[in-house]
mmCIF file of C-alpha atoms and ligand atoms in Angstrom:
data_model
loop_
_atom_site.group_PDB
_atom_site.id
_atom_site.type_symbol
_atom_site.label_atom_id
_atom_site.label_comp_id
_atom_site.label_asym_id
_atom_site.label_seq_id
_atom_site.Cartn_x
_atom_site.Cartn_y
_atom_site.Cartn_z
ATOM 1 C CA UNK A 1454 0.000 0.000 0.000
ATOM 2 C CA UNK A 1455 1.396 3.505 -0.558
ATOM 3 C CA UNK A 1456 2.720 5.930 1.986
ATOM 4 C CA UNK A 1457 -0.220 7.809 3.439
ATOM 5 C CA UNK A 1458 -0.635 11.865 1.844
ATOM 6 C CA UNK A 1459 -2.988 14.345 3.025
ATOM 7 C CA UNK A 1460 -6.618 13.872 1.386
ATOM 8 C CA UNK A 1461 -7.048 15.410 -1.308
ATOM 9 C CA UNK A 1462 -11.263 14.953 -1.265
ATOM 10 C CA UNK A 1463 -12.854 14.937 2.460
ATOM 11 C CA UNK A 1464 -16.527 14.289 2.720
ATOM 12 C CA UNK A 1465 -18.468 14.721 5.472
ATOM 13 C CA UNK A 1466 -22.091 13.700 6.288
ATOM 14 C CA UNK A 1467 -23.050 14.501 2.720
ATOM 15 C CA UNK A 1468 -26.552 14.023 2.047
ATOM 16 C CA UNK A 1469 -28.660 13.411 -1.415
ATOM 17 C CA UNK A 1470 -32.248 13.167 -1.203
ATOM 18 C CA UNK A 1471 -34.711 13.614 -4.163
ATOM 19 C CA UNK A 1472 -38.533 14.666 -3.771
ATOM 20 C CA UNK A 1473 -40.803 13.111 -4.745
ATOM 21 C CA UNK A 1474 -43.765 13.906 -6.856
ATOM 22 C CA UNK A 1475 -46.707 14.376 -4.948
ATOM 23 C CA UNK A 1476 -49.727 12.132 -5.889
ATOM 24 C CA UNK A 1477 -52.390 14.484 -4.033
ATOM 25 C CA UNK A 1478 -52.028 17.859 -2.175
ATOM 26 C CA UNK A 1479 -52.642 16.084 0.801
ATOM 27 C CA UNK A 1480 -49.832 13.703 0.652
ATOM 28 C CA UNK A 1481 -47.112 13.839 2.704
ATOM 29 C CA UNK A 1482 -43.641 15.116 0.454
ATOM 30 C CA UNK A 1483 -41.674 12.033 0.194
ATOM 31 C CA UNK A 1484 -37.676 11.896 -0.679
ATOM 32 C CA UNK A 1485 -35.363 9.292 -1.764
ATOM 33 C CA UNK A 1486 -32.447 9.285 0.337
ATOM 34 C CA UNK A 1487 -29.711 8.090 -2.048
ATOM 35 C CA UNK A 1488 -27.210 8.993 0.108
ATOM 36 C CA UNK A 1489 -27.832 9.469 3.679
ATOM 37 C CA UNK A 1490 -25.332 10.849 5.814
ATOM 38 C CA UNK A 1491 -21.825 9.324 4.537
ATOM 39 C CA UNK A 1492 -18.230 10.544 5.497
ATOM 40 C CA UNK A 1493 -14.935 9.579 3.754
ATOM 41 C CA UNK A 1494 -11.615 10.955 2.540
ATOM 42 C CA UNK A 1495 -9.765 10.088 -0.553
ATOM 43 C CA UNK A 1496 -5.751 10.769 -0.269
ATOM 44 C CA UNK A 1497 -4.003 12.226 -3.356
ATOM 45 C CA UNK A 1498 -2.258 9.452 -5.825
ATOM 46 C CA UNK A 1499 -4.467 6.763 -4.160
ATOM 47 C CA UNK A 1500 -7.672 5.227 -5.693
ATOM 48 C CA UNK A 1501 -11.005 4.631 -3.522
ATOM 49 C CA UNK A 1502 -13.151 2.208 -4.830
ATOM 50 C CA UNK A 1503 -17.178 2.957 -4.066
ATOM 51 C CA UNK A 1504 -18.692 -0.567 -4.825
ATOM 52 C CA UNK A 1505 -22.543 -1.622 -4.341
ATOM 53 C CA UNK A 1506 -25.397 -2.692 -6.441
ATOM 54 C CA UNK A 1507 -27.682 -0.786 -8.501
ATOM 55 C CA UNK A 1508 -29.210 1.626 -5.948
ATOM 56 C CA UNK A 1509 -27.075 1.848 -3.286
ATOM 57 C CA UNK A 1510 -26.082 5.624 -4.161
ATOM 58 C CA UNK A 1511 -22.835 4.973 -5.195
ATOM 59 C CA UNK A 1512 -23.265 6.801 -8.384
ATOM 60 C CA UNK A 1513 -24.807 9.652 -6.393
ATOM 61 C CA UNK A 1514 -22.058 10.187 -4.752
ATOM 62 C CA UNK A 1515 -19.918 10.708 -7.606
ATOM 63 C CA UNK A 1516 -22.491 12.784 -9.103
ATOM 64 C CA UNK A 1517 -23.025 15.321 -5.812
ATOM 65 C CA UNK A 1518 -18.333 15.316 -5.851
ATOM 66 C CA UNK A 1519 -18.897 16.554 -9.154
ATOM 67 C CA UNK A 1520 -21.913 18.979 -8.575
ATOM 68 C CA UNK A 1521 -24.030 17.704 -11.191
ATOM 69 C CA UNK A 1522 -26.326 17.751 -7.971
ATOM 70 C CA UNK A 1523 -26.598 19.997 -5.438
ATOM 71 C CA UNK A 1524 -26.307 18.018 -1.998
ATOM 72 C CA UNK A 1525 -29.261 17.932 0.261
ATOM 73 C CA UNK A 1526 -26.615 18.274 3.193
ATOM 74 C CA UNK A 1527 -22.720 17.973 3.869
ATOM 75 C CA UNK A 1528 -19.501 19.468 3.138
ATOM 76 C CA UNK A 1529 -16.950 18.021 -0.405
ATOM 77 C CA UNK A 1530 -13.860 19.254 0.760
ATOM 78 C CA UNK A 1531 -11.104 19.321 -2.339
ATOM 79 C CA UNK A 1532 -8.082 21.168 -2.223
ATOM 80 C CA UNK A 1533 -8.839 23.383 0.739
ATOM 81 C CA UNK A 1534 -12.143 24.156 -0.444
ATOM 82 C CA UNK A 1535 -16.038 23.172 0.363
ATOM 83 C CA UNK A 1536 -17.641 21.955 -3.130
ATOM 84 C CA UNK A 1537 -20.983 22.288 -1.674
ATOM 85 C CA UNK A 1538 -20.851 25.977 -1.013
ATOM 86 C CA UNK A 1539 -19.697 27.047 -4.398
ATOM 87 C CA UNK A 1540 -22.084 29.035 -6.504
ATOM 88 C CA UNK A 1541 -21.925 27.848 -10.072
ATOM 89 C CA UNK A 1542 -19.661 30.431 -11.538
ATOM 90 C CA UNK A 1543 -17.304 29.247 -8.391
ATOM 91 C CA UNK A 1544 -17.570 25.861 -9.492
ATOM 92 C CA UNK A 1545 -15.592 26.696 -13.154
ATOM 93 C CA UNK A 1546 -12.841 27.203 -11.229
ATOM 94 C CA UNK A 1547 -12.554 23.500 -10.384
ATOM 95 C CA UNK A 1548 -14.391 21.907 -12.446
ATOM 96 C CA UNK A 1549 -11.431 20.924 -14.911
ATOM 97 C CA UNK A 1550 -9.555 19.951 -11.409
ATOM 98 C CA UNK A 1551 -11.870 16.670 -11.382
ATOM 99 C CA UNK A 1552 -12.780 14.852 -14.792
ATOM 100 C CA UNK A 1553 -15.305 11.990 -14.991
ATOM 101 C CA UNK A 1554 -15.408 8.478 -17.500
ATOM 102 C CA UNK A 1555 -18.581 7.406 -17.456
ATOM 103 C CA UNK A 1556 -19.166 3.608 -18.471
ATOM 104 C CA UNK A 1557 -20.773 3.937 -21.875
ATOM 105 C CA UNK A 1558 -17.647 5.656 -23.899
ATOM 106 C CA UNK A 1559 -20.213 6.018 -26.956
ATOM 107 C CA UNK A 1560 -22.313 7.967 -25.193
ATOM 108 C CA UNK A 1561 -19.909 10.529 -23.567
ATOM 109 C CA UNK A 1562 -18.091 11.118 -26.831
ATOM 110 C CA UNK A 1563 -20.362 13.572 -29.524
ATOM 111 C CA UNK A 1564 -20.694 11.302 -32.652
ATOM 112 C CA UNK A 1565 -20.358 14.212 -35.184
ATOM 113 C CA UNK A 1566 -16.999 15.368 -34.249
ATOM 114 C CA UNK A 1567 -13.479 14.189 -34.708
ATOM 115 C CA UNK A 1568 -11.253 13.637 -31.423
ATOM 116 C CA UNK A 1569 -9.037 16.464 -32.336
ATOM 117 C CA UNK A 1570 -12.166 18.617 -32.286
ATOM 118 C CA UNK A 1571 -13.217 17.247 -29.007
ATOM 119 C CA UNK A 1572 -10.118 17.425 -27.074
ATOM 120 C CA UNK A 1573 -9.071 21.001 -28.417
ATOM 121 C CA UNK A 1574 -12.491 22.163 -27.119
ATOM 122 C CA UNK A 1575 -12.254 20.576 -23.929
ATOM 123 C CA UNK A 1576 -8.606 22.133 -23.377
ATOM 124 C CA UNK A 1577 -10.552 25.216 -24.742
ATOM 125 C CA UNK A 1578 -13.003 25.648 -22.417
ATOM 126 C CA UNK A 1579 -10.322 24.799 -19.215
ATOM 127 C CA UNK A 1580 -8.378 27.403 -20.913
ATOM 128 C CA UNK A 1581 -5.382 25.074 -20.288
ATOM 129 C CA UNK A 1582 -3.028 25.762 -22.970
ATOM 130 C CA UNK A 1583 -2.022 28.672 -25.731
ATOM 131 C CA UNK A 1584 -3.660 27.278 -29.223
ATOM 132 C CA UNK A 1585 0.018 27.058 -30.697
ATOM 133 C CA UNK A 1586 0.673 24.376 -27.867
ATOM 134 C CA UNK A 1587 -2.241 22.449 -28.196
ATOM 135 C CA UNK A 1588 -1.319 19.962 -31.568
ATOM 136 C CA UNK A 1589 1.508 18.836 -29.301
ATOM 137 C CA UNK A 1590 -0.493 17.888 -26.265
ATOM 138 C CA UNK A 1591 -3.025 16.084 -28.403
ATOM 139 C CA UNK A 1592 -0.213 14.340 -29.427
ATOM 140 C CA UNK A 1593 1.391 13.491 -26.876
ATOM 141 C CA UNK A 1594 -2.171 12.227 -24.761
ATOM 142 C CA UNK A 1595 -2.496 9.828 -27.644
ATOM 143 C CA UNK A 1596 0.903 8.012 -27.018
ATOM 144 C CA UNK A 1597 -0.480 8.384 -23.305
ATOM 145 C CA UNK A 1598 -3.414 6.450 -23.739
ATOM 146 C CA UNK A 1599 -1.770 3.768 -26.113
ATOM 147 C CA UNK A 1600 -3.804 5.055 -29.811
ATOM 148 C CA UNK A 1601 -2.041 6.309 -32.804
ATOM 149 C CA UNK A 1602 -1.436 9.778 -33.739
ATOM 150 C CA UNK A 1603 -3.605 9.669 -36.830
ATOM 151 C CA UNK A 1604 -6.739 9.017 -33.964
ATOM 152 C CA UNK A 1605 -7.112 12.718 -33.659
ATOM 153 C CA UNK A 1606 -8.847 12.833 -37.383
ATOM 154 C CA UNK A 1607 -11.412 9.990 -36.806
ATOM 155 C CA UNK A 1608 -14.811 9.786 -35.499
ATOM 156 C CA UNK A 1609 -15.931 7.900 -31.951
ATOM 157 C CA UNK A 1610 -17.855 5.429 -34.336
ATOM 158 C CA UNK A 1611 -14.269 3.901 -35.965
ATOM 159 C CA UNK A 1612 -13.327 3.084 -32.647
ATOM 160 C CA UNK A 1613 -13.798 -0.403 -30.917
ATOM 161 C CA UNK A 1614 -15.471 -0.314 -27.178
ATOM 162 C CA UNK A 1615 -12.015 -0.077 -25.121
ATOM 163 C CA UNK A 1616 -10.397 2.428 -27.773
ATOM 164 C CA UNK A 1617 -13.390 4.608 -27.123
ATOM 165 C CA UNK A 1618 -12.974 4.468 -23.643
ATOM 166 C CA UNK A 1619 -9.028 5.112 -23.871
ATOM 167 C CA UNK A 1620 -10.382 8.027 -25.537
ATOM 168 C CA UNK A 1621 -12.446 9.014 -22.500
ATOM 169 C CA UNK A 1622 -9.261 8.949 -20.542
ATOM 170 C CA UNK A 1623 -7.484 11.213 -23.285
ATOM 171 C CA UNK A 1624 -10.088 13.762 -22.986
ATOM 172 C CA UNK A 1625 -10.353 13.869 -19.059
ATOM 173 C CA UNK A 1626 -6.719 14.222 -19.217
ATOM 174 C CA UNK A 1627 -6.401 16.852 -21.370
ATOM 175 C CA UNK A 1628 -6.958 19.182 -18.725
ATOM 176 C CA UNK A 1629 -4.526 18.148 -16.561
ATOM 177 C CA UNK A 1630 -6.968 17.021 -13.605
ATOM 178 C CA UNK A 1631 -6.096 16.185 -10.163
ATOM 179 C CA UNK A 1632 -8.811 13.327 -9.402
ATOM 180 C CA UNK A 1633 -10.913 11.211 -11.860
ATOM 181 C CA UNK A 1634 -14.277 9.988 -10.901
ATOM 182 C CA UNK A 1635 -14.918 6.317 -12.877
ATOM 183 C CA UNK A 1636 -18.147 5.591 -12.976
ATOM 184 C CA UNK A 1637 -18.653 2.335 -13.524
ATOM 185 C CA UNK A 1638 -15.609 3.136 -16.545
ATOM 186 C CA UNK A 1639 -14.864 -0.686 -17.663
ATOM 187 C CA UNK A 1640 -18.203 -2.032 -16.817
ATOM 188 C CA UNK A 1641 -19.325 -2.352 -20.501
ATOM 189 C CA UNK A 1642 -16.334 -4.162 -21.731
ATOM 190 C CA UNK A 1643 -15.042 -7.394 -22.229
ATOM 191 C CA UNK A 1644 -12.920 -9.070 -19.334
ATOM 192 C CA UNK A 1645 -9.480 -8.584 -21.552
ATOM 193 C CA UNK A 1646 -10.412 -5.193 -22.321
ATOM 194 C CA UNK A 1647 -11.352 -4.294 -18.731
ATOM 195 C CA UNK A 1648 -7.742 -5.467 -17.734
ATOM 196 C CA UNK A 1649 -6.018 -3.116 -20.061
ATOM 197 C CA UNK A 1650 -8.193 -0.146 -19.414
ATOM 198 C CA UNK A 1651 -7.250 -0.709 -15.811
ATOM 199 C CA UNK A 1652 -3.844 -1.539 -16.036
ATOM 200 C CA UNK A 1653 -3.394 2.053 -18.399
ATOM 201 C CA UNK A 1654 -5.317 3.691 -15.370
ATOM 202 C CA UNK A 1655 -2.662 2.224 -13.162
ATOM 203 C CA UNK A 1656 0.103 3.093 -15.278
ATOM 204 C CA UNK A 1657 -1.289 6.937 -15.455
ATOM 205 C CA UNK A 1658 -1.853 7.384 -11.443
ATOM 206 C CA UNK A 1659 2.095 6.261 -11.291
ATOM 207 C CA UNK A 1660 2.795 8.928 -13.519
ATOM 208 C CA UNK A 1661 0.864 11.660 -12.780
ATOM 209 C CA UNK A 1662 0.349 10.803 -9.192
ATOM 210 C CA UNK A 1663 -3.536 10.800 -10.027
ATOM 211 C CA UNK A 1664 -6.661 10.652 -7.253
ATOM 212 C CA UNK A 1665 -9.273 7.801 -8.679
ATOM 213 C CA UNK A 1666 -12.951 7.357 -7.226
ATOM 214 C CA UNK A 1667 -14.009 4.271 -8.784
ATOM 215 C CA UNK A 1668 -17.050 3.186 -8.987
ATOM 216 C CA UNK A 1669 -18.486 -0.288 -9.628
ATOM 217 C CA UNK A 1670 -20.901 -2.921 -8.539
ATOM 218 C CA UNK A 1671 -18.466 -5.134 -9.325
ATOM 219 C CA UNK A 1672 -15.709 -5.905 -6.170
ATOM 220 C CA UNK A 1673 -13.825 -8.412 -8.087
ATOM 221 C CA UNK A 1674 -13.133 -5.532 -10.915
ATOM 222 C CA UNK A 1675 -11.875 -3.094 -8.425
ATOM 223 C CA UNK A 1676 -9.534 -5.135 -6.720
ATOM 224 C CA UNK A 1677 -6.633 -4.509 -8.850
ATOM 225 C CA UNK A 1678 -7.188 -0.720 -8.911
ATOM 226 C CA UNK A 1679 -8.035 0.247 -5.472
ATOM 227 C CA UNK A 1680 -6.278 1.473 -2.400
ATOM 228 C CA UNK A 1681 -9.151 1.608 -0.015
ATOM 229 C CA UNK A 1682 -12.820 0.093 -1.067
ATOM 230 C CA UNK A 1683 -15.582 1.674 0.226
ATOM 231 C CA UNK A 1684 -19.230 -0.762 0.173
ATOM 232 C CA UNK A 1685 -22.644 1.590 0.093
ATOM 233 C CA UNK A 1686 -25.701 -0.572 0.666
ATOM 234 C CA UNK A 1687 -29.160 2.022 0.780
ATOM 235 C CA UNK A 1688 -27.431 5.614 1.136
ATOM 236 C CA UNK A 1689 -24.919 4.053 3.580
ATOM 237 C CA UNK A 1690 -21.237 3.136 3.991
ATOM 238 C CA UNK A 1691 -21.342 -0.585 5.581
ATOM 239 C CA UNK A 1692 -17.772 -1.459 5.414
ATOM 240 C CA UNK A 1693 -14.681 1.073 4.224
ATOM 241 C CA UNK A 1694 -10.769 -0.309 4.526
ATOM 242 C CA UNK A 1695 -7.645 -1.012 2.704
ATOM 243 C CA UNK A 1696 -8.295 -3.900 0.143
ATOM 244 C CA UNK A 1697 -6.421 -6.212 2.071
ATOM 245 C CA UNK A 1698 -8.106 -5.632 4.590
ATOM 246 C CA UNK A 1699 -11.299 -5.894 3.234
ATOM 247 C CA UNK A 1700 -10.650 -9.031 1.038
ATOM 248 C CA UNK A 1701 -8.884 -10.910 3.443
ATOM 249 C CA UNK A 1702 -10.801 -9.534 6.272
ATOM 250 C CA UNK A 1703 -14.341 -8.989 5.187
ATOM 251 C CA UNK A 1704 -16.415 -7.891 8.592
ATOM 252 C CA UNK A 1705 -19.926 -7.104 7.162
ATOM 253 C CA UNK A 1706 -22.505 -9.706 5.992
ATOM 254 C CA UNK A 1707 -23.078 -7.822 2.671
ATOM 255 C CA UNK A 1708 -19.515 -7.254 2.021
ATOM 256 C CA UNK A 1709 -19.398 -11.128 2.398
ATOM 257 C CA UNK A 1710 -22.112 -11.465 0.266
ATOM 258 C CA UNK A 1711 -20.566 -9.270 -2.806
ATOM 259 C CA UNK A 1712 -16.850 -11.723 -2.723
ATOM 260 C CA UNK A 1713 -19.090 -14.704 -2.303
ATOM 261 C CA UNK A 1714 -20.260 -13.983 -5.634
ATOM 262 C CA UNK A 1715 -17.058 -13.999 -7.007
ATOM 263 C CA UNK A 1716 -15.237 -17.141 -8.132
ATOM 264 C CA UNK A 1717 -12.904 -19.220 -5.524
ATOM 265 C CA UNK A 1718 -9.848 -19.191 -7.230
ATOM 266 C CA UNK A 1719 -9.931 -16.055 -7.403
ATOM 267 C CA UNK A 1720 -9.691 -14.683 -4.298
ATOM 268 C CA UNK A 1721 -6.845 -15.019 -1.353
ATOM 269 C CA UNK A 1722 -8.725 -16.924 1.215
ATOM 270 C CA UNK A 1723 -11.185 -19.785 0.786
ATOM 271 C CA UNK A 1724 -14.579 -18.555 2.769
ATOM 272 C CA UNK A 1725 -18.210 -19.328 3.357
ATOM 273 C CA UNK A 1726 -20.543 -18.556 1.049
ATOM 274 C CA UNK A 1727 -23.081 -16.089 2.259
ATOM 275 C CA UNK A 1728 -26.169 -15.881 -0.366
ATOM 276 C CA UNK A 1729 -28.563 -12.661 -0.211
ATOM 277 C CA UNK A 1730 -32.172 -13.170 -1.567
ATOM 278 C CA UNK A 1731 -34.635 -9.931 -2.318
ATOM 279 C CA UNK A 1732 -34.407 -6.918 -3.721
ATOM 280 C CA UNK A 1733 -33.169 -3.702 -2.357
ATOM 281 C CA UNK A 1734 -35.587 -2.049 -0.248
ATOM 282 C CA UNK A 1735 -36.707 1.177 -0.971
ATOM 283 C CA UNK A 1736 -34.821 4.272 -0.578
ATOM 284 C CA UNK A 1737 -37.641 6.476 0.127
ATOM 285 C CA UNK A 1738 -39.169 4.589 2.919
ATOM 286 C CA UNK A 1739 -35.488 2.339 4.591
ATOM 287 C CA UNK A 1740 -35.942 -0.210 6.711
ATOM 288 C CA UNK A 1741 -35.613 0.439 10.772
ATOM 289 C CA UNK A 1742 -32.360 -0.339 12.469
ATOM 290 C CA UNK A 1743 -29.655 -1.715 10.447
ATOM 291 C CA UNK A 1744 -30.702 -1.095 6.833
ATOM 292 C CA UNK A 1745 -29.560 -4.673 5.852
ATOM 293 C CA UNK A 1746 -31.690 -6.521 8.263
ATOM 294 C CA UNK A 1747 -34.103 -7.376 5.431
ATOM 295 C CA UNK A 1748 -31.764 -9.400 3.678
ATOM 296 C CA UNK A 1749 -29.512 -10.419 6.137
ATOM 297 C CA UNK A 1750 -29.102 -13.838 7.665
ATOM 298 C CA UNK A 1751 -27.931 -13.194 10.524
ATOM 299 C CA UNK A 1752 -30.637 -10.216 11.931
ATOM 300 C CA UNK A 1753 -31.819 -10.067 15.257
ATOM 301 C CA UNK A 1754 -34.505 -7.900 16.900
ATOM 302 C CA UNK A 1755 -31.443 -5.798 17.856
ATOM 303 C CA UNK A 1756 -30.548 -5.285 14.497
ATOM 304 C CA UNK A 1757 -34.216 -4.761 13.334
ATOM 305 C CA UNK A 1758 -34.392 -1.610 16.155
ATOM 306 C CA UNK A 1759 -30.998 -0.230 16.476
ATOM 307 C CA UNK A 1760 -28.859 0.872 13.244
ATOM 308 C CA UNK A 1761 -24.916 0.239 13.765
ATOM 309 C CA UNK A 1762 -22.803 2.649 13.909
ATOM 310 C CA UNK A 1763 -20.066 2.474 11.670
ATOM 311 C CA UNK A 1764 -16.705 1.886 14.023
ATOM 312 C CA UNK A 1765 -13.323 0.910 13.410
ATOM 313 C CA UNK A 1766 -12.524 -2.788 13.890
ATOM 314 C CA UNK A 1767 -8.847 -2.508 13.054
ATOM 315 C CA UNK A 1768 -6.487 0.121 12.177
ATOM 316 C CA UNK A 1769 -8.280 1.786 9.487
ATOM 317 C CA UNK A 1770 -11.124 -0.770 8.469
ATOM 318 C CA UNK A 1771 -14.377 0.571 9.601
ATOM 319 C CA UNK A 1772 -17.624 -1.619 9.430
ATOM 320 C CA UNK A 1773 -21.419 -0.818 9.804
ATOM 321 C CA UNK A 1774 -22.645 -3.666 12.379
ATOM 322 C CA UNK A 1775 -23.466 -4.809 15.589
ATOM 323 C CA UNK A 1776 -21.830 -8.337 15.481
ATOM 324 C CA UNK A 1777 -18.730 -7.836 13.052
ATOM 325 C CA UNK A 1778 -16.243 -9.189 15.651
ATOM 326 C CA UNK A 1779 -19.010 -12.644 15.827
ATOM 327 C CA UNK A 1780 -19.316 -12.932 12.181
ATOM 328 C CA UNK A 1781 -15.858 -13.875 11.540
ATOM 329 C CA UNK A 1782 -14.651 -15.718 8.223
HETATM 330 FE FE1 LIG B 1453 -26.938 -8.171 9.709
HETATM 331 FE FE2 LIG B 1453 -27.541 -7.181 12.098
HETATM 332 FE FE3 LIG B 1453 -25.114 -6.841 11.114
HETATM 333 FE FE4 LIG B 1453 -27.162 -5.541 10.055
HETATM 334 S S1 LIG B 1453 -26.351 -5.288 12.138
HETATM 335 S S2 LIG B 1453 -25.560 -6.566 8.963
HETATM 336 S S3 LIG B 1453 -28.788 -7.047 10.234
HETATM 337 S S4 LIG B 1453 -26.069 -8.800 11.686
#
């Protein structure tokens, strides 16, 4: 694991609840709380994996980092300064600070132009570099992210899924960013692809000492990647620590449930298998107590009344309930 640096991000209690439509005047207003009261920190050059299933606000939080939405509560600290207090015209300041990939590279990328027209606009807008300079940094990103110079004249369409997505990485680096938010960045691409997507990531936090937040419902993915994994389940953090920690050490029944999902051989250390059944329960209305208890096999009345805090076990590896030390591997 690398040396510890000072964060770089530092959230605290950040909230993100949506209302809801009301159905009659008389109803009551009704939220979603994707994310409900969550602190973590992110040190600079290190990657922290968010990983959870569909719904567990992991992509929320990316999205409130990033201000696409304004946070119901909380403070984003980056670089010395609160994201959440920052009007709009603020926000330009920093906005070319943190760069997202999100997982569909076709989408993200505007059919109709060429990528030299994309990434001279993006360094453009950041106002990162005199015109005259800019061939040379197109260049040069293009040996970065493994394509060919003559890239820069084609369209997104000639490109294959992982070229588009190198392509992605070209463009969020093109303004020299200090963190990158993945969302859920190799998710749509074969396994072999996947590895070299990740292993260029790699290769580009080494060099330019980049921050990652990576996010993924997919633990076995991030493992390579991460530095710390973070696991959401219903707005909440359940389980955050260093990956060896968490693979080799997994404390919360969920977090058990996600590796038992992923192949034996795989892993470090054989393990039970812990199945979930159900859905996720609702975000608007969460269930009492632990928010797990629904689905978890090991509930008690306890659990069904009381919601766990989330306390460090070990050095650094904090977990979300009541009988972590019990519930051993
Ligand atoms: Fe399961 Fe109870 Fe732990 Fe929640 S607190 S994860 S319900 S054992």
């Amino acid at each position: 694991m690398k040396a510890a640096t000072k964060p770089l991000l530092e959230v605290k209690h950040l909230k993100q609840y949506f209302s809801m439509k009301k159905e009659s005047p008389f109803q009551k207003k009704q939220y979603v709380k994707a994310v409900d009261d969550i602190s973590f920190g992110v040190e600079e050059g290190t990657t922290l994996s968010i990983v959870g299933e569909s719904g567990c606000g992991k992509s929320t939080t990316g999205r409130a980092i990033l201000r696409l939405d304004d946070p119901t509560e909380g403070e984003i600290h980056f670089q010395g300064r609160d994201l959440a207090k920052l009007s709009r015209r603020e926000l330009k300041d920093v906005r070319g600070d943190i760069q997202v990939i999100f997982q569909d590279p076709f989408a993200s990328l505007n059919p109709r132009r060429t990528i030299r027209q994309m990434l001279n606009e993006s360094m453009k807008i950041q106002d990162v570099l005199p015109k005259s300079d800019r061939e040379g940094r197109m260049l040069e990103l293009m040996t970065l992210v493994g394509l060919p110079p003559d890239s820069l004249e084609r369209l997104p369409h000639e490109f294959s899924g992982g070229q588009r997505q190198r392509i992605g990485i070209a463009r969020a680096l093109s303004v020299n960013p200090k963190m990158i938010i993945c969302d859920e960045a190799v998710s749509a691409l074969d396994v072999s692809i996947q590895a070299q997507v990740l292993n260029l990531l790699k290769k580009l936090q080494k060099q330019f000492n980049m921050t990652y937040v990576f996010i993924s419902h997919d633990l076995s993915v991030v493992r390579h990647i991460s530095d710390r994994i973070m696991v959401m389940y219903l707005g909440k953090i359940v389980e955050i620590a260093d990956k060896h920690s968490l693979f080799n050490k997994p404390s919360h029944p969920y977090t058990k449930a996600l590796l038992s999902a992923i192949p034996v051989p795989d892993l470090d250390v054989a393990r039970k298998e812990i199945e979930i059944t159900g859905d996720v329960p609702s975000p608007i209305n969460p269930p009492s107590g632990c928010r797990f208890h629904t689905r978890c096999p090991f509930a008690t009345d306890h659990c069904r009344n009381i919601e766990p805090e989330l306390r460090e076990l070990d050095d650094g590896h904090l977990v979300g309930c009541h009988y972590a030390e019990k519930l051993s591997i």
